[in-house]
Tab-separated table of C-alpha atoms in Angstrom:
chain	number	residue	atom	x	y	z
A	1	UNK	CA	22.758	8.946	-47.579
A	2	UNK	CA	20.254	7.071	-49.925
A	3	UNK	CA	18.332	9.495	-51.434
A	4	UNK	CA	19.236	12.666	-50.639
A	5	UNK	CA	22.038	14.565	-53.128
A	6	UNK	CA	25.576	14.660	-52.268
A	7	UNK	CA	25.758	18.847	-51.327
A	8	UNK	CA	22.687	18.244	-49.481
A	9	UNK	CA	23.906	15.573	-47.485
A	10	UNK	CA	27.202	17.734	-47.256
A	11	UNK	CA	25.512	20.843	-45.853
A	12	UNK	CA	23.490	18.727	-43.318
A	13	UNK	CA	26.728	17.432	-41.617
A	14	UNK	CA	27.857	21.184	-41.560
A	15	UNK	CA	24.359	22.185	-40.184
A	16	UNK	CA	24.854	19.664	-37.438
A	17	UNK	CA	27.916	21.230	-36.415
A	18	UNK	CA	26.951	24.863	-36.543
A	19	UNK	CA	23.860	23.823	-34.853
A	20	UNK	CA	25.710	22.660	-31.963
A	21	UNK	CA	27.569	25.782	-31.917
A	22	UNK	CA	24.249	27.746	-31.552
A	23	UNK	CA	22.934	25.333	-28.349
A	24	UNK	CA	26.411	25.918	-27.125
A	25	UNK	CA	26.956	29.643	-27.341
A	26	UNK	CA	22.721	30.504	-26.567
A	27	UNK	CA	22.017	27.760	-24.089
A	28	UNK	CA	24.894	26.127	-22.334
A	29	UNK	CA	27.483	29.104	-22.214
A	30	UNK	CA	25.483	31.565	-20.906
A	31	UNK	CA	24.588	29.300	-17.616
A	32	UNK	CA	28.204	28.211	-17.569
A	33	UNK	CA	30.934	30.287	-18.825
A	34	UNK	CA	34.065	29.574	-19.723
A	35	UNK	CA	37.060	32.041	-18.069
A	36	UNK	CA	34.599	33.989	-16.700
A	37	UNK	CA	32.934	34.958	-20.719
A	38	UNK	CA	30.354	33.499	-22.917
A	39	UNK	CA	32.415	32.099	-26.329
A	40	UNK	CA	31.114	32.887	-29.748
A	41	UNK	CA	31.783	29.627	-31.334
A	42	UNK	CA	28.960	30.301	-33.876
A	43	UNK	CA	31.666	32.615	-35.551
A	44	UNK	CA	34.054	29.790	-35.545
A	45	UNK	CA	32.001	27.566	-37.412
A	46	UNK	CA	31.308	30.141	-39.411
A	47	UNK	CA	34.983	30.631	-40.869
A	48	UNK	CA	35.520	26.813	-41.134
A	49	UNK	CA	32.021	26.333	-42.791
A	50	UNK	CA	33.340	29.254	-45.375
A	51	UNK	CA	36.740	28.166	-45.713
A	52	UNK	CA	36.029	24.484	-46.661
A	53	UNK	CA	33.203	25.423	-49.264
A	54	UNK	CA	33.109	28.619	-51.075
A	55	UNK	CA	31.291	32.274	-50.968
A	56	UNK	CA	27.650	31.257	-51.376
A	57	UNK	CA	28.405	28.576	-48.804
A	58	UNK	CA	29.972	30.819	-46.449
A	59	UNK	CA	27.561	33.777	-47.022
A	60	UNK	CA	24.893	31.698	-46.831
A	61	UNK	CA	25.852	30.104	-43.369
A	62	UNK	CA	26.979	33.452	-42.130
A	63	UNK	CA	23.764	35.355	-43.138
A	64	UNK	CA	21.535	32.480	-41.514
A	65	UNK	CA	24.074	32.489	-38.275
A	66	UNK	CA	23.812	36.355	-38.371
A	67	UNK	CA	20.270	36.269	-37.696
A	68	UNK	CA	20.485	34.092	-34.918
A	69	UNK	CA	23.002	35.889	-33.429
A	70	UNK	CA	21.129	38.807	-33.763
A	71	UNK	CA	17.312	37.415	-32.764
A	72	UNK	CA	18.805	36.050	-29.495
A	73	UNK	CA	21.172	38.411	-28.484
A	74	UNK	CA	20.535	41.897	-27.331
A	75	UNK	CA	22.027	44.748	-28.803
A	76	UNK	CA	21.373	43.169	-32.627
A	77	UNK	CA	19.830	44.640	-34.973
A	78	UNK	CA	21.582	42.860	-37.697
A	79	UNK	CA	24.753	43.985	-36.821
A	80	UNK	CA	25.703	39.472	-36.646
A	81	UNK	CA	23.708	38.807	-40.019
A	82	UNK	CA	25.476	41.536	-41.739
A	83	UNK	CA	28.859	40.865	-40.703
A	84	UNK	CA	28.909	37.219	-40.289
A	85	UNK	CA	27.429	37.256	-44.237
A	86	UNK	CA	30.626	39.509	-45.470
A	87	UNK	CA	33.179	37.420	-43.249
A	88	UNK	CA	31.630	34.336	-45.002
A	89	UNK	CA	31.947	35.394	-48.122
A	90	UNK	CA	35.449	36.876	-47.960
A	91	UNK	CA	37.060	33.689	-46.573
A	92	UNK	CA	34.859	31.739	-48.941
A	93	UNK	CA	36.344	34.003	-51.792
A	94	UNK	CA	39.893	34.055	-50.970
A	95	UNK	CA	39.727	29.840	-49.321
A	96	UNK	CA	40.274	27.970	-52.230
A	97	UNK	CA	43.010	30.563	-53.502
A	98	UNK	CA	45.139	31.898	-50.917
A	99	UNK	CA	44.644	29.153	-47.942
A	100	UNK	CA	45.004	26.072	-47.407
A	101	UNK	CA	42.775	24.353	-45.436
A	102	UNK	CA	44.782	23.484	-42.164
A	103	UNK	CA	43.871	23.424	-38.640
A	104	UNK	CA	46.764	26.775	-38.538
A	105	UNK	CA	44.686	28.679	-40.953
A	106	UNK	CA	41.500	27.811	-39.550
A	107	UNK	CA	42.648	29.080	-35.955
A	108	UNK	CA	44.458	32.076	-37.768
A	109	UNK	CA	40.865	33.221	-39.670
A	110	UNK	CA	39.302	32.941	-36.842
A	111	UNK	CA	41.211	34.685	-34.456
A	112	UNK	CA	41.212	37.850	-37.007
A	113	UNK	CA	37.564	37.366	-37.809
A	114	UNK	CA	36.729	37.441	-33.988
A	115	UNK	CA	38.581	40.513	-33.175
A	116	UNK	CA	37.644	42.351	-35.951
A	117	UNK	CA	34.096	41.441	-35.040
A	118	UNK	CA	34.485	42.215	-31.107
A	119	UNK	CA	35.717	45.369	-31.777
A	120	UNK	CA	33.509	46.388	-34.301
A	121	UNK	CA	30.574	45.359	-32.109
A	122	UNK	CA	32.281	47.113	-29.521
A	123	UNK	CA	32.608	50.472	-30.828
A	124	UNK	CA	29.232	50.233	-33.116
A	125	UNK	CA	27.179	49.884	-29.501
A	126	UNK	CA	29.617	50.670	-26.930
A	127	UNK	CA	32.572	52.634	-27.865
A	128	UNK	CA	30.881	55.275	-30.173
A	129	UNK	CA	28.119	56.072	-27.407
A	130	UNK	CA	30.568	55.990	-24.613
A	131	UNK	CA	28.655	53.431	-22.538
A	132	UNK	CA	31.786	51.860	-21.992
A	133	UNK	CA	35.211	52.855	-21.552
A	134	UNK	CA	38.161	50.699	-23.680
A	135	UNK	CA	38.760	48.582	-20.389
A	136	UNK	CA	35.566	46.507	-21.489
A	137	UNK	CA	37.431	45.351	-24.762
A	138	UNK	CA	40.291	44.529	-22.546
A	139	UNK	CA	38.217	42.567	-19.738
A	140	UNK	CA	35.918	40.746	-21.946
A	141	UNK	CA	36.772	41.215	-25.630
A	142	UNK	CA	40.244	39.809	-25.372
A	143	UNK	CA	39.230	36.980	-23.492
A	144	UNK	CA	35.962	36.239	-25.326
A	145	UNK	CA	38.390	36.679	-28.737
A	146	UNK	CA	40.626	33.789	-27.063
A	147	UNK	CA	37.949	31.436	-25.635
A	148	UNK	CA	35.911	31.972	-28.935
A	149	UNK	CA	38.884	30.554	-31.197
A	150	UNK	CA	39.466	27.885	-28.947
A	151	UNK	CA	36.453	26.135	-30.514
A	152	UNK	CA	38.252	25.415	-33.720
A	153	UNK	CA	40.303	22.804	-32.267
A	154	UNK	CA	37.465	20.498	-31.346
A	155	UNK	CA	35.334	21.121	-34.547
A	156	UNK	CA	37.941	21.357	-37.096
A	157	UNK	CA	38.355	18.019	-37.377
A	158	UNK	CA	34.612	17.504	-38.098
A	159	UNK	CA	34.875	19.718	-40.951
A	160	UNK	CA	37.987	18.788	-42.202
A	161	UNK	CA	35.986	14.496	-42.086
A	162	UNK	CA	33.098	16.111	-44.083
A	163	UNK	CA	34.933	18.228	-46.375
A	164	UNK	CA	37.434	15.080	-47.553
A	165	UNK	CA	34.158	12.619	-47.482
A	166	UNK	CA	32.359	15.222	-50.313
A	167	UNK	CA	35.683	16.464	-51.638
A	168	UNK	CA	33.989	15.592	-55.165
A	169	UNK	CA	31.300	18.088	-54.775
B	20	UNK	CA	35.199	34.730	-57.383
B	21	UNK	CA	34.440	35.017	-60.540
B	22	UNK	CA	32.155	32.251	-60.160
B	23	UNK	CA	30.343	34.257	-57.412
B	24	UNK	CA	30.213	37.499	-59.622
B	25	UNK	CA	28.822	35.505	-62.668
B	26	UNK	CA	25.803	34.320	-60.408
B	27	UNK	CA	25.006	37.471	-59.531
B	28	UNK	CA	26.351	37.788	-56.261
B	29	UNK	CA	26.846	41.135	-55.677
B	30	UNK	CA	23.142	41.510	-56.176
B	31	UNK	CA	22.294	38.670	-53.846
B	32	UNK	CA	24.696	40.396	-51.188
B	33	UNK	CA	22.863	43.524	-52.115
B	34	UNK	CA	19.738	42.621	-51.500
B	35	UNK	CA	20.781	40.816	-48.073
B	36	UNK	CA	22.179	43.940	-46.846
B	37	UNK	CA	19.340	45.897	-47.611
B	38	UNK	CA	17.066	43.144	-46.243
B	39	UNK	CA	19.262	43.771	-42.730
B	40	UNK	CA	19.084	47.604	-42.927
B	41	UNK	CA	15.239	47.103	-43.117
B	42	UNK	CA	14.618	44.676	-40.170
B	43	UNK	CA	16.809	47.021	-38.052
B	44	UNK	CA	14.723	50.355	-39.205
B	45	UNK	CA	11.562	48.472	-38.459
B	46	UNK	CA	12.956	47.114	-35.091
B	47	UNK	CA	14.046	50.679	-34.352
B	48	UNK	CA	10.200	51.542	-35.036
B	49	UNK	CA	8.735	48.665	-33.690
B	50	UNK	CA	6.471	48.887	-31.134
B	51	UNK	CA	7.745	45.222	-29.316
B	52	UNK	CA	10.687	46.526	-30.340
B	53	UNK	CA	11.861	43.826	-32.274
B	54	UNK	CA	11.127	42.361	-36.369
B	55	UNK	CA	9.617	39.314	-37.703
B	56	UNK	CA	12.136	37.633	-38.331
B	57	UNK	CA	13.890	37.894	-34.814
B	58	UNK	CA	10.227	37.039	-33.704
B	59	UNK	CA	10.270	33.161	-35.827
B	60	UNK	CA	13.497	32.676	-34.645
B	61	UNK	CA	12.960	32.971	-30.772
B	62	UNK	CA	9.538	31.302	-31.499
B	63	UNK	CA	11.421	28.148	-33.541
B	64	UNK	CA	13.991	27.575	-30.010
B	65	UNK	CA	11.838	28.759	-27.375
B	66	UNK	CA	11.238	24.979	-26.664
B	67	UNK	CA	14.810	24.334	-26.724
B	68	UNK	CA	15.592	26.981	-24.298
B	69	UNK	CA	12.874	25.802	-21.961
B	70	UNK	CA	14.413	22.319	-22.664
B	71	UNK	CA	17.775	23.547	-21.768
B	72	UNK	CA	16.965	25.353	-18.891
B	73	UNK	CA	15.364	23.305	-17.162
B	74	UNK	CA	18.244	20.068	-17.891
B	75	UNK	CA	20.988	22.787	-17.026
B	76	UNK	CA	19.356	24.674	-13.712
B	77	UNK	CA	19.202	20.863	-12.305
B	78	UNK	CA	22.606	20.536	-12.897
B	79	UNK	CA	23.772	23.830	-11.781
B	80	UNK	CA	21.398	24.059	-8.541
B	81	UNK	CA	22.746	20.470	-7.536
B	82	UNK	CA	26.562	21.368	-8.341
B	83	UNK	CA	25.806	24.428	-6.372
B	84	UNK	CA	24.087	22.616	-3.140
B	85	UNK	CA	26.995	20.356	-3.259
B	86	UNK	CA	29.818	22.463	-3.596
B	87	UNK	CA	28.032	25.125	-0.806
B	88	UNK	CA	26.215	22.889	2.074
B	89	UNK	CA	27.867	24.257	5.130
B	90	UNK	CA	27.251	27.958	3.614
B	91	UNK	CA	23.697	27.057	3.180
B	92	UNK	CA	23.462	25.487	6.659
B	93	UNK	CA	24.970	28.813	7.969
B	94	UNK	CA	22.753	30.844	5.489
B	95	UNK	CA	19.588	28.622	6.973
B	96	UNK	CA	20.805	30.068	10.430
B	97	UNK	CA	20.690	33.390	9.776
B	98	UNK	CA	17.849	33.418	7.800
B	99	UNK	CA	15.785	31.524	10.899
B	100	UNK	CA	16.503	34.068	13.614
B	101	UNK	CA	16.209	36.880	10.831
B	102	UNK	CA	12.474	35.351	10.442
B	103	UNK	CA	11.981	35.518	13.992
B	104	UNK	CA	13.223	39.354	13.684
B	105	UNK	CA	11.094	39.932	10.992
B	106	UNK	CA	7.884	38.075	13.117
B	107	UNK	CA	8.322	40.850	15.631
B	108	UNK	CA	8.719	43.755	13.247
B	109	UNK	CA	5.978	42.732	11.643
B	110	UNK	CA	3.826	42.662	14.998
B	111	UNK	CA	4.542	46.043	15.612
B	112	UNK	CA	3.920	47.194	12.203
B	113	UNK	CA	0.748	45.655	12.499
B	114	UNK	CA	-0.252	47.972	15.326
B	115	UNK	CA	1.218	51.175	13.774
B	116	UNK	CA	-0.952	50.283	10.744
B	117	UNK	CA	-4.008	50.018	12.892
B	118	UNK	CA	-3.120	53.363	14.383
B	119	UNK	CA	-2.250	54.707	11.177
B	120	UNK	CA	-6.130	53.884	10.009
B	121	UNK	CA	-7.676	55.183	13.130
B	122	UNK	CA	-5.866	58.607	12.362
B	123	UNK	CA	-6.377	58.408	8.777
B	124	UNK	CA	-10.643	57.880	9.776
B	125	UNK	CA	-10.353	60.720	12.071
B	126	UNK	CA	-8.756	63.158	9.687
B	127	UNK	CA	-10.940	62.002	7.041
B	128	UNK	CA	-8.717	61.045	4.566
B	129	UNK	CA	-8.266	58.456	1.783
B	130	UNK	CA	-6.592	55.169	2.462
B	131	UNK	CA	-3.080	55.137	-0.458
B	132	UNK	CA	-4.326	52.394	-2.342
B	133	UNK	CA	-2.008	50.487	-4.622
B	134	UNK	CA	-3.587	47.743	-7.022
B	135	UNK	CA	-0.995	45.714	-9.688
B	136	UNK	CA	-1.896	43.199	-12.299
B	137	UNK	CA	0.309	40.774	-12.858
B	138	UNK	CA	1.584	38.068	-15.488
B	139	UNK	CA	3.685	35.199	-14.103
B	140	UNK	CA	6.255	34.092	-16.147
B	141	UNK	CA	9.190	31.833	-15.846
B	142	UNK	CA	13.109	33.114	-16.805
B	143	UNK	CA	14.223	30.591	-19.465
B	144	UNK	CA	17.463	32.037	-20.373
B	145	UNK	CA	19.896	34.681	-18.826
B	146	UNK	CA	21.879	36.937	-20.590
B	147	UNK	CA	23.161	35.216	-23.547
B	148	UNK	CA	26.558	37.893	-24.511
B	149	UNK	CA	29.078	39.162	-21.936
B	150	UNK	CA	27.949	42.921	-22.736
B	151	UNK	CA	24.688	43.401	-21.660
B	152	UNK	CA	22.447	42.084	-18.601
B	153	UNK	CA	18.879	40.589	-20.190
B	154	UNK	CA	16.624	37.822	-19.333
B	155	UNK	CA	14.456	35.667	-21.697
B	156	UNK	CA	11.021	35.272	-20.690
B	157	UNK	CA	8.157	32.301	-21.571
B	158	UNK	CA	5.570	34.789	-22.568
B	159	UNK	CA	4.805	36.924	-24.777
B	160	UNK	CA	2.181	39.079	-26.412
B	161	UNK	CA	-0.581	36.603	-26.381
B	162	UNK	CA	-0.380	37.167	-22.426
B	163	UNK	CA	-0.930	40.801	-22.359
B	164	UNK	CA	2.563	41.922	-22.530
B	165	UNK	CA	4.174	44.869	-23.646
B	166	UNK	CA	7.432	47.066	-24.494
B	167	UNK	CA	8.209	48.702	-21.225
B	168	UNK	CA	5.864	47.161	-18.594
B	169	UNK	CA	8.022	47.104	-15.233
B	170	UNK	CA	8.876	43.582	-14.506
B	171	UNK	CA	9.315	42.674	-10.652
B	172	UNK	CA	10.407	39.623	-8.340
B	173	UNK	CA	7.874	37.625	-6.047
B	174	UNK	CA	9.786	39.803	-3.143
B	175	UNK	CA	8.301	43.129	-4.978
B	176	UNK	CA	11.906	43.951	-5.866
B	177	UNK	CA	12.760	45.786	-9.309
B	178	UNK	CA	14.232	43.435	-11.975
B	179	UNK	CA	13.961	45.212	-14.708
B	180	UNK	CA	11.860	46.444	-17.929
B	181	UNK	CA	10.735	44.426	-20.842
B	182	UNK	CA	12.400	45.709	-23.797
B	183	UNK	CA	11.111	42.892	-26.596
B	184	UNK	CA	8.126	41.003	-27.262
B	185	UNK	CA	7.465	38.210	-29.795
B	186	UNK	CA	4.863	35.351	-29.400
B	187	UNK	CA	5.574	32.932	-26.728
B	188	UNK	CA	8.356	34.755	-25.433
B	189	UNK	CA	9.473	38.352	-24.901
B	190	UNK	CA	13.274	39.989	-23.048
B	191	UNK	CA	14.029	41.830	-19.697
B	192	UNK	CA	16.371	44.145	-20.182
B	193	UNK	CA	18.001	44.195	-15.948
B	194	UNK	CA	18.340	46.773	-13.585
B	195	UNK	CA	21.671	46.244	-14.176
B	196	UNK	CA	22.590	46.107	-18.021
B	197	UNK	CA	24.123	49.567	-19.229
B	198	UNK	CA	20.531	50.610	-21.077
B	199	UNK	CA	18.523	51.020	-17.418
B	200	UNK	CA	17.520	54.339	-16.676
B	201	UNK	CA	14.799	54.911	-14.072
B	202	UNK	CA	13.710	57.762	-11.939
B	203	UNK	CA	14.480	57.022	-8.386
B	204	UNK	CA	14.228	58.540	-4.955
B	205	UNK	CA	16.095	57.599	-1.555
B	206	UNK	CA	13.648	55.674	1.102
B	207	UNK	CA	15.370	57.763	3.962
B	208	UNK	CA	15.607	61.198	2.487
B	209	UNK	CA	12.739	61.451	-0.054
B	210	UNK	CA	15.684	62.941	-2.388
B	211	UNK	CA	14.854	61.916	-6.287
B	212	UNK	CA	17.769	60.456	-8.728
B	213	UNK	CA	18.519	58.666	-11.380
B	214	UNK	CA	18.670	55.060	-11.074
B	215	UNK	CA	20.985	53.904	-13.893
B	216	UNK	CA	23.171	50.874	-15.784
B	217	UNK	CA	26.547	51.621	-15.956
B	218	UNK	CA	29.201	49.044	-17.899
B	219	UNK	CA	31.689	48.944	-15.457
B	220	UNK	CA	29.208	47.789	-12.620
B	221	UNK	CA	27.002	45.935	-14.266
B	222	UNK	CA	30.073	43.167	-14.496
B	223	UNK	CA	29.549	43.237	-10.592
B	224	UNK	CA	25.917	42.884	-11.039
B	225	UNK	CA	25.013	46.512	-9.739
B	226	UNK	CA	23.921	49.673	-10.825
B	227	UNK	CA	24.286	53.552	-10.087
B	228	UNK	CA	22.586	56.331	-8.332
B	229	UNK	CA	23.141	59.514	-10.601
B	230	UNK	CA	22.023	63.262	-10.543
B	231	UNK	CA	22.042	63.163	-6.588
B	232	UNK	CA	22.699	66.433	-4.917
B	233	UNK	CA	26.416	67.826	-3.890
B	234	UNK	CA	24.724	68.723	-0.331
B	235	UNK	CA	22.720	65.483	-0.497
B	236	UNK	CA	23.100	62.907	2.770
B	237	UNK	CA	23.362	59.338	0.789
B	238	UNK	CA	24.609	56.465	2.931
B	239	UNK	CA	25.472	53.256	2.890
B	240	UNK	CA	22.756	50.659	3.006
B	241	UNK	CA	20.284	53.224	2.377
B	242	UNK	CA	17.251	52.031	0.410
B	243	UNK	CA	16.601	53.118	-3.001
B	244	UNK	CA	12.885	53.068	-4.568
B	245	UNK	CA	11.408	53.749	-7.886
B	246	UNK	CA	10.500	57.358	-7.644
B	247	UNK	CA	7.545	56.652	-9.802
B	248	UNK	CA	8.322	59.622	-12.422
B	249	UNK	CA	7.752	58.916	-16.113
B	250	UNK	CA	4.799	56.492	-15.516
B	251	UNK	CA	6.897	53.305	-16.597
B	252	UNK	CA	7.720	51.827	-13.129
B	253	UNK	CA	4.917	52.223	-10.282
B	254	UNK	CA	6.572	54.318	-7.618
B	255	UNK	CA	8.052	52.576	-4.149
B	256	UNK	CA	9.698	49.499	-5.813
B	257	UNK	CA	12.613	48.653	-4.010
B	258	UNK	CA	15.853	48.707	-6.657
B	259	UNK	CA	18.731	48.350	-4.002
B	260	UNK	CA	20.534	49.501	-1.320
B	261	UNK	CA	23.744	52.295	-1.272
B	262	UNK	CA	26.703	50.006	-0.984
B	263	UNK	CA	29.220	53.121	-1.830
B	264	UNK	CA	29.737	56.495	-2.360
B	265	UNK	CA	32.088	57.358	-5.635
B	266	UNK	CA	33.267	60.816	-7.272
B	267	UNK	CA	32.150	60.639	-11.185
B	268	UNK	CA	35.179	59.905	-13.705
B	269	UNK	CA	34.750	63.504	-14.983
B	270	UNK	CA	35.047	64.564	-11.379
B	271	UNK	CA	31.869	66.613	-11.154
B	272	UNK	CA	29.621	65.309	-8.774
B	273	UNK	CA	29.461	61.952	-7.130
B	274	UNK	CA	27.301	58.747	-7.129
B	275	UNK	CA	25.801	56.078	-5.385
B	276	UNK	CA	26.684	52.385	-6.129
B	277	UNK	CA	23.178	50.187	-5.684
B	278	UNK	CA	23.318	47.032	-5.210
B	279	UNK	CA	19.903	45.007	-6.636
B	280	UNK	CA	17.705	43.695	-3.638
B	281	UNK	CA	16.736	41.037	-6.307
B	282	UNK	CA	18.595	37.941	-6.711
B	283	UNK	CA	19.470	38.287	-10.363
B	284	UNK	CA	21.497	35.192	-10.706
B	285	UNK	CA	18.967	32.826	-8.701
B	286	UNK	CA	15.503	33.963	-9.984
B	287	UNK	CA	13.564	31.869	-11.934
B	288	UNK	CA	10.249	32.972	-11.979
B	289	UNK	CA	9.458	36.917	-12.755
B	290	UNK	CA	6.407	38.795	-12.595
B	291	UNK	CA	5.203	41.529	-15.412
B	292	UNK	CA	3.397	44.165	-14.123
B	293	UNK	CA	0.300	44.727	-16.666
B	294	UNK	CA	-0.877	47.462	-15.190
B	295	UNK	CA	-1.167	49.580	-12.354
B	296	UNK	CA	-3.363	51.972	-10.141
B	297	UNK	CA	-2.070	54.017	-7.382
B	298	UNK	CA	-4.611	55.820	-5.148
B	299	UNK	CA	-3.037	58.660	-3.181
């Protein structure tokens, strides 16, 4: 990595992930959806990026994420950046102490991360101003949930490569 | 975590909530209706949606042609004796429009004059979350455009309302997503109503026709217009046509199900309307 320091060059492989996840979920999913939703595998890469570093690194990514999320999708208004940030942190918090860092964990975190954040976005914008009845989080939370965790199984192993290659950090 | 509380990260946290609260008061506020920050961020990938766009309609419109060519030979059918149709209707409108100005001279009166001003723009994304209907647009406020100018197809048919603008891009919210509201009338009837977004529907890419009388005569593939009534949209835009006639969940009343005359899906060029003078 010649010059550049060894968290640096840590975060950059990271950043290459989660910036895949953002062309993914804001450029290639909305023109072609998978199971008839768009995935959130930002959120995915969120957890993993938080559960192989710590709180600052998963608030950090999370915040940042967040406010992608919320710049390019409509309703925002930092609902992502504030949520993503806490998510981030708590997994980052509780990683290194109460989880080990397994592709089981990593699909487990995210699963409960993306339902409590599907149907906290629900009711926040849908549920609590009744533009949409509970069959929405049925027809395209559940599935969007399910699609969304999917994504851990192809970049897991990515993060698990980086996180053993700057395991000293 | 006590790492994390030793470097002061509850104030960090603290501050980043408070830094969140703020952008969405001032979005709230706005008068693009969005912040700075959401601004630099479409600005920083607007070339990568344009990028990705165009790579990914190739891919799609060729999948599509391939998977579809005997429905587009059939389509190309239709559509060539509906031209024909048209050719004709259009002759005869023609001479009713003469006539029409002959009376008009006669009776003295003033020709209805409409004159728009538009902004061409290109769609470079389409909706980018499963709960709400919104296209992303390659201008923005450099080229004159604003919250809640009326935003149309090259066929004159509604698409929707622009609901944020940054620089070098700006959002449609659609006809369709569960925030539309517009005031709307019935071609055949003159009778006024609500067009509006409705959750369930808008999965199915169409909108509903509320407020409509209990005595009203609604039918299907009646034509429903902008009713021009809160000085947003210019009146007589064509937003659908009646596919259905429903009772409302609560059982009070009944509405219309439109179906958008614009080709949501397909379109990839839009067209802002700036501004707009009707003459009656």
């Amino acid at each position: 990595m010649g010059n550049i320091s060894r968290p640096a060059a840590k975060w950059i492989y990271y950043g290459t992930i989660i910036f895949i996840c953002i062309i993914l979920q804001n450029m290639v999913f909305p023109r072609f959806p998978i199971w008839g939703v768009k995935g959130l595998p930002i959120v995915a890469a969120v957890v993993m990026a938080a559960l192989f570093t710590d709180a600052w690194g998963g608030g950090i990514a999370g915040f940042l994420c967040g406010i992608i999320c919320d710049a390019m999708m409509t309703p925002g208004n930092g609902f992502f950046a504030l949520t993503l940030m806490l998510v981030g942190i708590a997994i980052g918090l509780s990683g290194g102490n109460y989880f080990r860092k397994t592709l089981l964990t990593s699909l487990f975190l995210t699963l409960i991360t993306l339902s409590s954040v599907v149907v906290l976005y629900y009711l926040v914008f849908f549920g609590v101003t009744g533009k949409a009845g509970i069959q929405a989080l049925i027809l395209v939370g559940v599935p969007q949930i399910l699609v969304s965790t999917a994504f851990v199984v192809p970049f897991f192993p990515f993060f698990k490569a980086t996180h053993k290659r700057f395991k000293s950090d | 975590m006590k790492f994390f509380l030793r470097h002061k990260g509850v104030v960090l946290v603290s501050a980043a909530a408070l830094l969140i609260l703020g952008m969405a008061v001032f979005s709230f506020f706005s008068k693009d209706g969005t912040t700075p920050l959401s601004n630099a961020v479409n600005f920083l990938f607007r070339p990568l949606h344009i990028l990705t766009d165009s790579a990914l309609g190739r891919i799609d419109n060729t999948r599509a042609a391939m998977a579809d060519y005997e429905s587009l030979a059939a389509e190309y059918d239709n559509l060539y004796a509906y031209v024909a149709e048209m050719q004709e209707e259009l002759r005869r409108s023609r001479q009713i429009i003469d006539e029409n100005d002959r009376l008009r001279e006669l009776l003295g009166l003033q020709k209805r004059d409409r004159k728009f001003e538009y902004i061409s723009t290109a769609v470079i994304d389409r909706s980018l979350t499963d709960w709400s209907r919104t296209f992303l647009l390659s201008k923005g406020v450099e080229a004159g455009i604003k919250k809640d100018q009326c935003v149309i197809s090259s066929s004159m048919y509604l698409v929707g309302i622009v609901s944020e603008v940054g620089s070098g891009w700006s959002r449609v919210t659609l006809v369709t997503d569960a925030d539309m509201n517009a005031g709307a009338k019935i071609e055949r009837t003159g009778q006024t109503a609500i067009a509006m977004g409705d959750w369930d529907l808008m999965r199915d890419g169409q909108l509903k026709l509320s407020y409509i009388d209990r005595e009203s005569d609604v039918q299907n593939t009646d034509l429903v217009l902008t009713s021009g009534q809160g000085g947003i949209f210019p009146d007589d835009i064509t937003i659908g046509s009646v596919t259905a006639i429903r009772d409302e969940p609560s059982g009070q009343g009944s509405f219309a199900v439109i179906e958008p005359k614009a080709d949501l899906a397909n379109l990839s060029q839009v067209f802002v309307i700036k501004s707009f003078v009707i003459t009656e």
